[in-house]
Short mmCIF file of C-alpha atoms and ligand atoms in Angstrom, two decimals:
data_model
loop_
_atom_site.label_atom_id
_atom_site.label_comp_id
_atom_site.label_asym_id
_atom_site.label_seq_id
_atom_site.Cartn_x
_atom_site.Cartn_y
_atom_site.Cartn_z
CA UNK A 1 0.00 0.00 0.00
CA UNK A 2 1.33 3.46 -0.86
CA UNK A 3 1.42 6.34 1.64
CA UNK A 4 3.73 7.85 4.22
CA UNK A 5 3.45 4.77 6.46
CA UNK A 6 3.53 2.14 3.70
CA UNK A 7 4.38 -1.32 5.06
CA UNK A 8 5.27 -0.03 8.52
CA UNK A 9 4.33 -2.08 11.55
CA UNK A 10 3.17 0.31 14.25
CA UNK A 11 2.11 -0.43 17.81
CA UNK A 12 -0.27 2.27 19.05
CA UNK A 13 -0.30 2.30 22.84
CA UNK A 14 -3.34 4.08 24.28
CA UNK A 15 -3.23 4.97 27.97
CA UNK A 16 -5.87 6.26 30.38
CA UNK A 17 -6.44 9.90 29.44
CA UNK A 18 -9.62 11.74 28.49
CA UNK A 19 -7.84 12.33 25.15
CA UNK A 20 -7.91 8.57 24.43
CA UNK A 21 -10.75 9.05 21.95
CA UNK A 22 -8.34 11.00 19.73
CA UNK A 23 -6.30 7.82 19.35
CA UNK A 24 -9.08 6.48 17.08
CA UNK A 25 -8.34 9.25 14.59
CA UNK A 26 -4.61 8.63 14.89
CA UNK A 27 -5.12 4.89 14.23
CA UNK A 28 -7.33 5.70 11.27
CA UNK A 29 -4.79 8.09 9.69
CA UNK A 30 -1.96 5.57 10.22
CA UNK A 31 -3.96 2.83 8.48
CA UNK A 32 -4.92 5.23 5.68
CA UNK A 33 -1.21 6.03 5.26
CA UNK A 34 -0.44 2.34 4.70
CA UNK A 35 0.59 1.18 8.19
CA UNK A 36 -0.28 -2.10 9.86
CA UNK A 37 -1.46 -1.01 13.27
CA UNK A 38 -1.90 -2.99 16.47
CA UNK A 39 -3.71 -0.98 19.15
CA UNK A 40 -2.96 -1.71 22.77
CA UNK A 41 -5.31 -0.33 25.42
CA UNK A 42 -4.18 -0.19 29.02
CA UNK A 43 -6.73 -1.04 31.68
CA UNK A 44 -7.28 2.65 32.41
CA UNK A 45 -7.62 3.51 28.71
CA UNK A 46 -10.52 1.05 28.56
CA UNK A 47 -12.44 3.33 30.93
CA UNK A 48 -12.47 5.89 28.08
CA UNK A 49 -12.48 3.88 24.84
CA UNK A 50 -13.25 0.30 23.88
CA UNK A 51 -11.37 -2.25 21.78
CA UNK A 52 -14.17 -2.55 19.19
CA UNK A 53 -13.48 0.89 17.67
CA UNK A 54 -9.79 0.12 17.22
CA UNK A 55 -10.53 -3.34 15.84
CA UNK A 56 -12.83 -1.83 13.20
CA UNK A 57 -10.21 0.76 12.26
CA UNK A 58 -7.10 -1.45 12.26
CA UNK A 59 -8.69 -4.72 11.12
CA UNK A 60 -6.68 -6.39 13.88
CA UNK A 61 -7.34 -7.70 17.33
CA UNK A 62 -6.84 -4.97 19.95
CA UNK A 63 -4.69 -5.99 22.89
CA UNK A 64 -6.39 -5.30 26.19
CA UNK A 65 -4.57 -7.49 28.69
CA UNK A 66 -1.43 -9.46 29.34
CA UNK A 67 -3.07 -12.81 29.82
CA UNK A 68 -5.91 -12.80 27.32
CA UNK A 69 -5.94 -15.73 24.92
CA UNK A 70 -4.40 -14.45 21.73
CA UNK A 71 -5.91 -15.74 18.50
CA UNK A 72 -2.80 -15.07 16.46
CA UNK A 73 0.77 -15.57 17.59
CA UNK A 74 1.74 -12.36 15.71
CA UNK A 75 0.60 -10.17 18.58
CA UNK A 76 2.43 -12.14 21.22
CA UNK A 77 4.43 -9.39 22.90
CA UNK A 78 7.98 -10.45 22.10
CA UNK A 79 7.27 -11.11 18.43
CA UNK A 80 5.45 -7.81 17.99
CA UNK A 81 8.17 -5.96 19.90
CA UNK A 82 10.65 -7.42 17.41
CA UNK A 83 8.68 -6.67 14.26
CA UNK A 84 7.47 -3.17 15.12
CA UNK A 85 9.00 -0.21 13.27
CA UNK A 86 7.56 2.22 15.81
CA UNK A 87 5.86 2.29 19.20
CA UNK A 88 3.60 5.32 19.44
CA UNK A 89 2.12 6.02 22.86
CA UNK A 90 -0.74 8.47 22.33
CA UNK A 91 -2.07 9.72 24.63
CA UNK A 92 0.72 9.03 27.13
CA UNK A 93 -0.28 9.67 30.76
CA UNK A 94 2.10 10.77 33.53
CA UNK A 95 1.78 7.23 34.91
CA UNK A 96 2.70 5.49 31.64
CA UNK A 97 5.70 7.82 31.21
CA UNK A 98 6.80 7.18 34.81
CA UNK A 99 6.52 3.41 34.36
CA UNK A 100 8.54 3.50 31.14
CA UNK A 101 11.21 5.69 32.76
CA UNK A 102 11.61 3.21 35.61
CA UNK A 103 11.34 0.01 33.62
CA UNK A 104 8.17 -1.14 35.36
CA UNK A 105 6.57 -3.98 33.42
CA UNK A 106 3.15 -4.66 34.91
CA UNK A 107 0.95 -4.86 31.81
CA UNK A 108 1.25 -5.69 28.10
CA UNK A 109 2.30 -2.21 26.97
CA UNK A 110 4.91 -1.51 29.65
CA UNK A 111 6.33 -5.03 29.32
CA UNK A 112 6.60 -4.80 25.54
CA UNK A 113 8.23 -1.37 25.74
CA UNK A 114 11.09 -3.07 27.58
CA UNK A 115 11.38 -5.74 24.94
CA UNK A 116 11.40 -3.57 21.82
CA UNK A 117 14.35 -2.03 20.02
CA UNK A 118 12.02 0.07 17.83
CA UNK A 119 11.88 3.86 18.25
CA UNK A 120 9.36 4.95 20.88
CA UNK A 121 7.38 8.16 20.48
CA UNK A 122 5.35 9.53 23.39
CA UNK A 123 2.56 12.11 22.96
CA UNK A 124 1.90 13.24 26.56
CA UNK A 125 -1.53 14.30 27.78
CA UNK A 126 -2.20 15.37 31.35
CA UNK A 127 -3.06 18.24 33.68
CA UNK A 128 -0.60 21.18 33.53
CA UNK A 129 0.67 20.72 37.09
CA UNK A 130 1.16 17.01 36.54
CA UNK A 131 3.12 17.77 33.37
CA UNK A 132 5.23 20.44 35.04
CA UNK A 133 5.84 18.36 38.18
CA UNK A 134 9.52 17.72 38.76
CA UNK A 135 8.88 13.97 38.78
CA UNK A 136 7.25 13.98 35.34
CA UNK A 137 9.89 16.31 33.90
CA UNK A 138 12.66 14.10 35.28
CA UNK A 139 11.01 11.01 33.81
CA UNK A 140 10.76 12.69 30.41
CA UNK A 141 14.44 13.67 30.56
CA UNK A 142 15.38 10.10 31.50
CA UNK A 143 13.47 8.71 28.53
CA UNK A 144 14.89 11.31 26.14
CA UNK A 145 18.41 10.53 27.32
CA UNK A 146 17.69 6.88 26.50
CA UNK A 147 16.69 7.81 22.97
CA UNK A 148 12.90 8.01 23.26
CA UNK A 149 11.07 10.77 21.39
CA UNK A 150 8.34 13.18 22.49
CA UNK A 151 5.82 15.23 20.54
CA UNK A 152 3.87 17.92 22.36
CA UNK A 153 2.06 18.45 24.62
CA UNK A 154 0.13 21.40 23.28
CA UNK A 155 -1.35 24.24 25.29
CA UNK A 156 -4.96 25.23 25.68
CA UNK A 157 -8.11 24.35 27.58
CA UNK A 158 -7.70 21.09 29.50
CA UNK A 159 -10.44 18.65 30.45
CA UNK A 160 -9.87 19.53 34.13
CA UNK A 161 -11.01 23.10 33.42
CA UNK A 162 -7.54 24.64 33.57
CA UNK A 163 -5.78 26.37 30.72
CA UNK A 164 -2.15 25.55 30.05
CA UNK A 165 0.39 23.02 28.87
CA UNK A 166 -0.66 19.39 28.86
CA UNK A 167 -3.16 18.90 26.03
CA UNK A 168 -2.52 16.02 23.67
CA UNK A 169 -1.00 17.79 20.68
CA UNK A 170 -3.18 17.68 17.57
CA UNK A 171 -3.14 14.36 15.68
CA UNK A 172 -1.53 15.87 12.51
CA UNK A 173 1.53 16.84 14.59
CA UNK A 174 1.72 13.31 16.03
CA UNK A 175 1.45 11.75 12.56
CA UNK A 176 4.12 14.09 11.25
CA UNK A 177 6.49 13.19 14.09
CA UNK A 178 5.88 9.49 13.37
CA UNK A 179 6.52 10.06 9.67
CA UNK A 180 9.82 11.85 10.42
CA UNK A 181 10.96 9.07 12.79
CA UNK A 182 10.11 6.29 10.34
CA UNK A 183 12.30 7.69 7.56
CA UNK A 184 15.44 5.57 7.53
CA UNK A 185 17.40 7.76 5.12
CA UNK A 186 19.12 10.41 7.28
CA UNK A 187 21.53 11.76 4.67
CA UNK A 188 20.85 15.39 5.68
CA UNK A 189 21.67 14.86 9.38
CA UNK A 190 23.49 17.89 10.76
CA UNK A 191 22.57 20.04 7.74
CA UNK A 192 20.70 23.33 7.98
CA UNK A 193 18.07 23.91 5.32
CA UNK A 194 16.56 27.35 4.69
CA UNK A 195 13.41 27.47 2.54
CA UNK A 196 11.30 30.35 1.26
CA UNK A 197 7.67 29.37 0.80
CA UNK A 198 4.19 30.67 0.01
CA UNK A 199 3.17 33.88 -1.71
CA UNK A 200 4.02 37.50 -0.93
CA UNK A 201 1.41 40.22 -0.37
CA UNK A 202 2.39 43.68 -1.57
CA UNK A 203 0.21 46.34 0.10
CA UNK A 204 -1.79 48.91 -1.81
CA UNK A 205 -3.24 50.41 1.36
CA UNK A 206 -3.81 49.08 4.91
CA UNK A 207 -6.51 46.63 3.75
CA UNK A 208 -5.62 45.71 0.13
CA UNK A 209 -2.68 43.97 -1.50
CA UNK A 210 -1.40 42.44 -4.72
CA UNK A 211 -0.76 38.73 -4.24
CA UNK A 212 -0.79 35.38 -6.03
CA UNK A 213 -2.35 31.94 -5.71
CA UNK A 214 0.64 30.07 -4.26
CA UNK A 215 -0.65 27.52 -1.73
CA UNK A 216 2.68 26.95 0.03
CA UNK A 217 2.29 23.18 -0.53
CA UNK A 218 5.68 22.77 -2.19
CA UNK A 219 7.45 24.62 0.64
CA UNK A 220 5.63 22.51 3.23
CA UNK A 221 6.58 19.26 1.52
CA UNK A 222 10.21 20.33 1.07
CA UNK A 223 10.40 21.21 4.77
CA UNK A 224 8.89 17.86 5.79
CA UNK A 225 11.23 15.85 3.53
CA UNK A 226 14.29 17.73 4.86
CA UNK A 227 13.14 17.00 8.45
CA UNK A 228 12.53 13.33 7.58
CA UNK A 229 16.09 13.10 6.31
CA UNK A 230 17.54 14.56 9.50
CA UNK A 231 18.08 18.24 8.64
CA UNK A 232 17.13 21.18 10.83
CA UNK A 233 14.77 23.36 8.86
CA UNK A 234 13.89 27.05 8.84
CA UNK A 235 11.10 28.31 6.62
CA UNK A 236 10.64 31.98 5.74
CA UNK A 237 7.00 31.87 4.79
CA UNK A 238 4.78 34.38 3.08
CA UNK A 239 0.99 33.96 3.28
CA UNK A 240 0.05 30.31 2.57
CA UNK A 241 -2.94 27.96 2.76
CA UNK A 242 -1.26 24.95 4.36
CA UNK A 243 0.44 24.68 7.76
CA UNK A 244 4.19 24.14 7.97
CA UNK A 245 5.65 21.13 9.80
CA UNK A 246 5.67 21.48 13.60
CA UNK A 247 9.40 20.74 13.77
CA UNK A 248 10.36 23.54 11.39
CA UNK A 249 11.34 26.99 12.67
CA UNK A 250 8.98 29.37 10.89
CA UNK A 251 9.44 33.08 10.24
CA UNK A 252 6.26 34.63 8.91
CA UNK A 253 6.56 37.56 6.53
CA UNK A 254 4.17 39.35 4.19
CA UNK A 255 6.14 41.22 1.55
CA UNK A 256 9.10 40.35 -0.71
CA UNK A 257 11.27 42.90 1.07
CA UNK A 258 10.49 41.35 4.47
CA UNK A 259 11.25 37.92 2.98
CA UNK A 260 14.63 39.12 1.73
CA UNK A 261 15.50 40.64 5.12
CA UNK A 262 14.58 37.40 6.90
CA UNK A 263 16.67 35.37 4.43
CA UNK A 264 19.63 37.76 4.77
CA UNK A 265 19.68 37.18 8.54
CA UNK A 266 19.82 33.40 8.14
CA UNK A 267 21.51 32.68 4.82
CA UNK A 268 25.13 32.48 6.04
CA UNK A 269 24.39 29.63 8.44
CA UNK A 270 22.40 27.55 5.92
CA UNK A 271 23.98 24.60 4.10
CA UNK A 272 21.11 24.38 1.63
CA UNK A 273 18.87 27.25 0.48
CA UNK A 274 15.72 26.52 -1.49
CA UNK A 275 13.71 29.37 -3.01
CA UNK A 276 10.23 27.87 -3.29
CA UNK A 277 8.26 31.05 -2.63
CA UNK A 278 6.20 32.67 -5.36
CA UNK A 279 7.61 36.14 -4.79
CA UNK A 280 5.66 39.03 -6.34
CA UNK A 281 7.78 40.52 -9.11
CA UNK A 282 6.59 44.04 -8.27
CA UNK A 283 5.43 46.04 -5.28
CA UNK A 284 3.33 49.18 -5.22
CA UNK A 285 5.19 52.48 -4.97
CA UNK A 286 4.21 54.40 -1.86
CA UNK A 287 1.30 52.31 -0.55
CA UNK A 288 -1.38 54.58 0.95
CA UNK A 289 -1.40 54.91 4.74
CA UNK A 290 -5.17 55.24 4.79
CA UNK A 291 -7.75 53.12 3.05
CA UNK A 292 -8.16 54.20 -0.56
CA UNK A 293 -11.66 55.64 -1.16
CA UNK A 294 -13.62 54.74 -4.26
CA UNK A 295 -14.34 57.93 -6.19
CA UNK A 296 -15.47 56.56 -9.54
CA UNK A 297 -12.25 57.58 -11.26
CA UNK A 298 -9.67 55.31 -12.87
CA UNK A 299 -6.82 54.39 -10.54
CA UNK A 300 -3.27 54.05 -11.85
CA UNK A 301 -0.79 52.12 -9.73
CA UNK A 302 2.91 52.60 -10.14
CA UNK A 303 4.93 49.41 -9.56
CA UNK A 304 8.58 48.96 -8.59
CA UNK A 305 10.51 45.69 -9.14
CA UNK A 306 11.00 43.59 -6.01
CA UNK A 307 14.40 42.20 -5.02
CA UNK A 308 15.23 38.73 -6.38
CA UNK A 309 15.88 36.62 -3.30
CA UNK A 310 17.22 33.59 -5.21
CA UNK A 311 19.65 35.86 -7.07
CA UNK A 312 20.77 37.36 -3.72
CA UNK A 313 21.55 33.82 -2.54
CA UNK A 314 23.42 33.11 -5.79
CA UNK A 315 25.65 36.15 -5.22
CA UNK A 316 26.24 35.57 -1.50
CA UNK A 317 26.83 31.83 -1.50
CA UNK A 318 30.09 30.45 -0.20
CA UNK A 319 31.80 27.29 -1.46
CA UNK A 320 29.88 24.22 -0.36
CA UNK A 321 26.58 26.05 0.07
CA UNK A 322 23.87 24.73 -2.27
CA UNK A 323 21.14 27.00 -3.69
CA UNK A 324 18.06 25.68 -5.44
CA UNK A 325 15.35 27.59 -7.29
CA UNK A 326 12.14 26.83 -9.13
CA UNK A 327 10.99 27.82 -12.58
CA UNK A 328 7.32 27.60 -13.48
CA UNK A 329 6.53 28.34 -17.10
CA UNK A 330 3.73 27.75 -19.54
CA UNK A 331 6.06 27.58 -22.60
CA UNK A 332 9.77 27.24 -23.47
CA UNK A 333 10.22 25.77 -20.00
CA UNK A 334 13.71 24.31 -20.36
CA UNK A 335 15.16 27.34 -22.16
CA UNK A 336 13.85 29.73 -19.50
CA UNK A 337 14.94 27.40 -16.70
CA UNK A 338 18.49 27.17 -18.10
CA UNK A 339 18.63 30.94 -18.34
CA UNK A 340 17.52 31.32 -14.68
CA UNK A 341 19.99 28.68 -13.50
CA UNK A 342 22.84 30.70 -14.98
CA UNK A 343 21.53 34.20 -14.23
CA UNK A 344 20.76 33.48 -10.56
CA UNK A 345 23.94 31.39 -10.14
CA UNK A 346 21.96 28.44 -8.72
CA UNK A 347 23.21 24.88 -8.24
CA UNK A 348 19.91 23.40 -9.29
CA UNK A 349 16.61 24.51 -10.70
CA UNK A 350 13.37 22.56 -10.55
CA UNK A 351 11.46 23.33 -13.73
CA UNK A 352 7.69 22.92 -13.60
CA UNK A 353 5.33 22.96 -16.55
CA UNK A 354 2.31 25.04 -15.52
CA UNK A 355 -1.08 25.08 -17.19
CA UNK A 356 -3.03 22.04 -18.33
CA UNK A 357 -4.27 19.07 -16.34
CA UNK A 358 -2.42 17.86 -13.21
CA UNK A 359 0.21 20.55 -13.31
CA UNK A 360 -1.45 23.71 -12.09
CA UNK A 361 -0.49 25.65 -8.98
CA UNK A 362 -1.97 24.06 -5.88
CA UNK A 363 -2.04 20.60 -7.48
CA UNK A 364 -0.55 17.51 -5.80
CA UNK A 365 1.37 16.54 -8.92
CA UNK A 366 3.87 18.28 -11.21
CA UNK A 367 5.54 17.80 -14.59
CA UNK A 368 9.08 18.45 -13.50
CA UNK A 369 12.65 18.54 -14.73
CA UNK A 370 15.80 18.91 -12.61
CA UNK A 371 18.51 21.08 -14.11
CA UNK A 372 22.08 21.34 -12.84
CA UNK A 373 24.89 23.32 -14.52
CA UNK A 374 26.62 21.41 -17.32
CA UNK A 375 24.22 18.44 -17.31
CA UNK A 376 21.28 17.57 -19.58
CA UNK A 377 17.88 18.24 -17.91
CA UNK A 378 16.63 15.23 -15.96
CA UNK A 379 12.97 14.66 -16.80
CA UNK A 380 10.87 13.29 -13.92
CA UNK A 381 7.59 13.08 -15.90
CA UNK A 382 4.31 13.55 -14.06
CA UNK A 383 5.29 13.10 -10.43
CA UNK A 384 3.52 13.42 -7.06
CA UNK A 385 4.92 16.47 -5.23
CA UNK A 386 5.82 14.20 -2.29
CA UNK A 387 7.98 12.07 -4.56
CA UNK A 388 9.37 15.18 -6.25
CA UNK A 389 10.73 16.50 -2.94
CA UNK A 390 12.49 13.15 -2.43
CA UNK A 391 14.12 13.46 -5.88
CA UNK A 392 15.10 17.09 -5.21
CA UNK A 393 16.90 16.16 -1.98
CA UNK A 394 18.52 13.11 -3.62
CA UNK A 395 19.98 15.49 -6.19
CA UNK A 396 20.95 18.06 -3.50
CA UNK A 397 22.62 15.35 -1.37
CA UNK A 398 24.64 14.29 -4.43
CA UNK A 399 25.83 17.91 -4.82
CA UNK A 400 26.85 18.36 -1.16
O1 C5P B 1 12.54 34.75 -12.11
P1 C5P B 1 11.48 33.85 -11.61
O2 C5P B 1 10.50 34.52 -10.69
O3 C5P B 1 10.76 33.08 -12.67
O4 C5P B 1 12.29 32.76 -10.77
C1 C5P B 1 11.69 31.83 -9.94
C2 C5P B 1 12.64 31.42 -8.84
O5 C5P B 1 13.23 32.55 -8.24
C3 C5P B 1 11.91 30.74 -7.72
O6 C5P B 1 12.82 29.84 -7.11
C4 C5P B 1 11.54 31.88 -6.79
O7 C5P B 1 11.37 31.44 -5.46
C5 C5P B 1 12.76 32.76 -6.92
N1 C5P B 1 12.47 34.19 -6.77
C6 C5P B 1 12.95 34.89 -5.68
N2 C5P B 1 12.72 36.22 -5.57
C7 C5P B 1 12.04 36.90 -6.52
C8 C5P B 1 11.55 36.20 -7.62
C9 C5P B 1 11.77 34.86 -7.72
O8 C5P B 1 13.55 34.27 -4.81
N3 C5P B 1 11.83 38.18 -6.39
#
């Protein structure tokens, strides 16, 4: 099955938190993404959710106790501990974290956690004071020092009526963390990747702007792929329609000039710079400080060219630093892309055919070519953007 979790064996440990119901959605998304999921409910979790829901979602027997009669030997704890690619404990209570930190093995989940060599990812959920308690914090540090991973918790209204840290972080963040952990290729470990993403909005007055339809999808997927492969990622993002990965450092900007300033501050420390933003070519001269009033007369706007951020990177780059740009064209794609590669002094350009079916802005697929100086263009045909980001970083890693 295709998807971000294709062919992965995942044990989903659900412990006794009010957030346990959210584990159904997590299980469902994992299965949808191609994973084989075995849900394990602790005794306390069963006060909140039942095994039937997880059985319907995963198509597998849910484990509810250490000594139940197992129908299939595949969920016997040692064999599952051996085969699992990931143990995801979501929600993870203070008690389940404490037991794991101290090696207590008094039920199926805690016992199997001792037996597995697979990565373990905890998504904590508890009252703020419980989370902040020195004992819980020490337990988390112990587990981290042993190589376990944590995602969240988030902040907000808690079931106990308090507001603060301790909420189970949203399922998309948990799935993203699992996706990053499950990627075995870590060829960008230790590398710093800086990405521009999204559109820019150039103000006309305090309420109006000139913008474009960039969704920010490409920037999001590039950031996620770089994280999966072990890089630390900073995204300078203009307005976009999709959220950026939780593990990326995000600097939000509106205009091309703000984007350039944010890139200038961070460019020197980046190993890889990718200009994926759809930067407005022009900005409006002297935007009005007050809202423009309609008076029935024609309005003429005077436009000034914006700075070219990719070209700035091409001028500033030091030996060993890799810069990548995009070219989206409706015609003469390769010729224009080759011209940009040279003019902006880039190490690679991703050329996209725009217009026509399956290759419009905002689409999940692209007709793409990879161009590097001195080499014939590499045609990738119609490719899912997720796969495209993999090919882009393969090519970048070869250049490093
Ligand atoms: O010149 P053109 O806009 O077609 O080039 C596209 C590439 O240059 C993209 O990688 C885009 O992110 C980058 N670019 C930029 N700053 C601009 C214009 C484009 O970084 N002002």
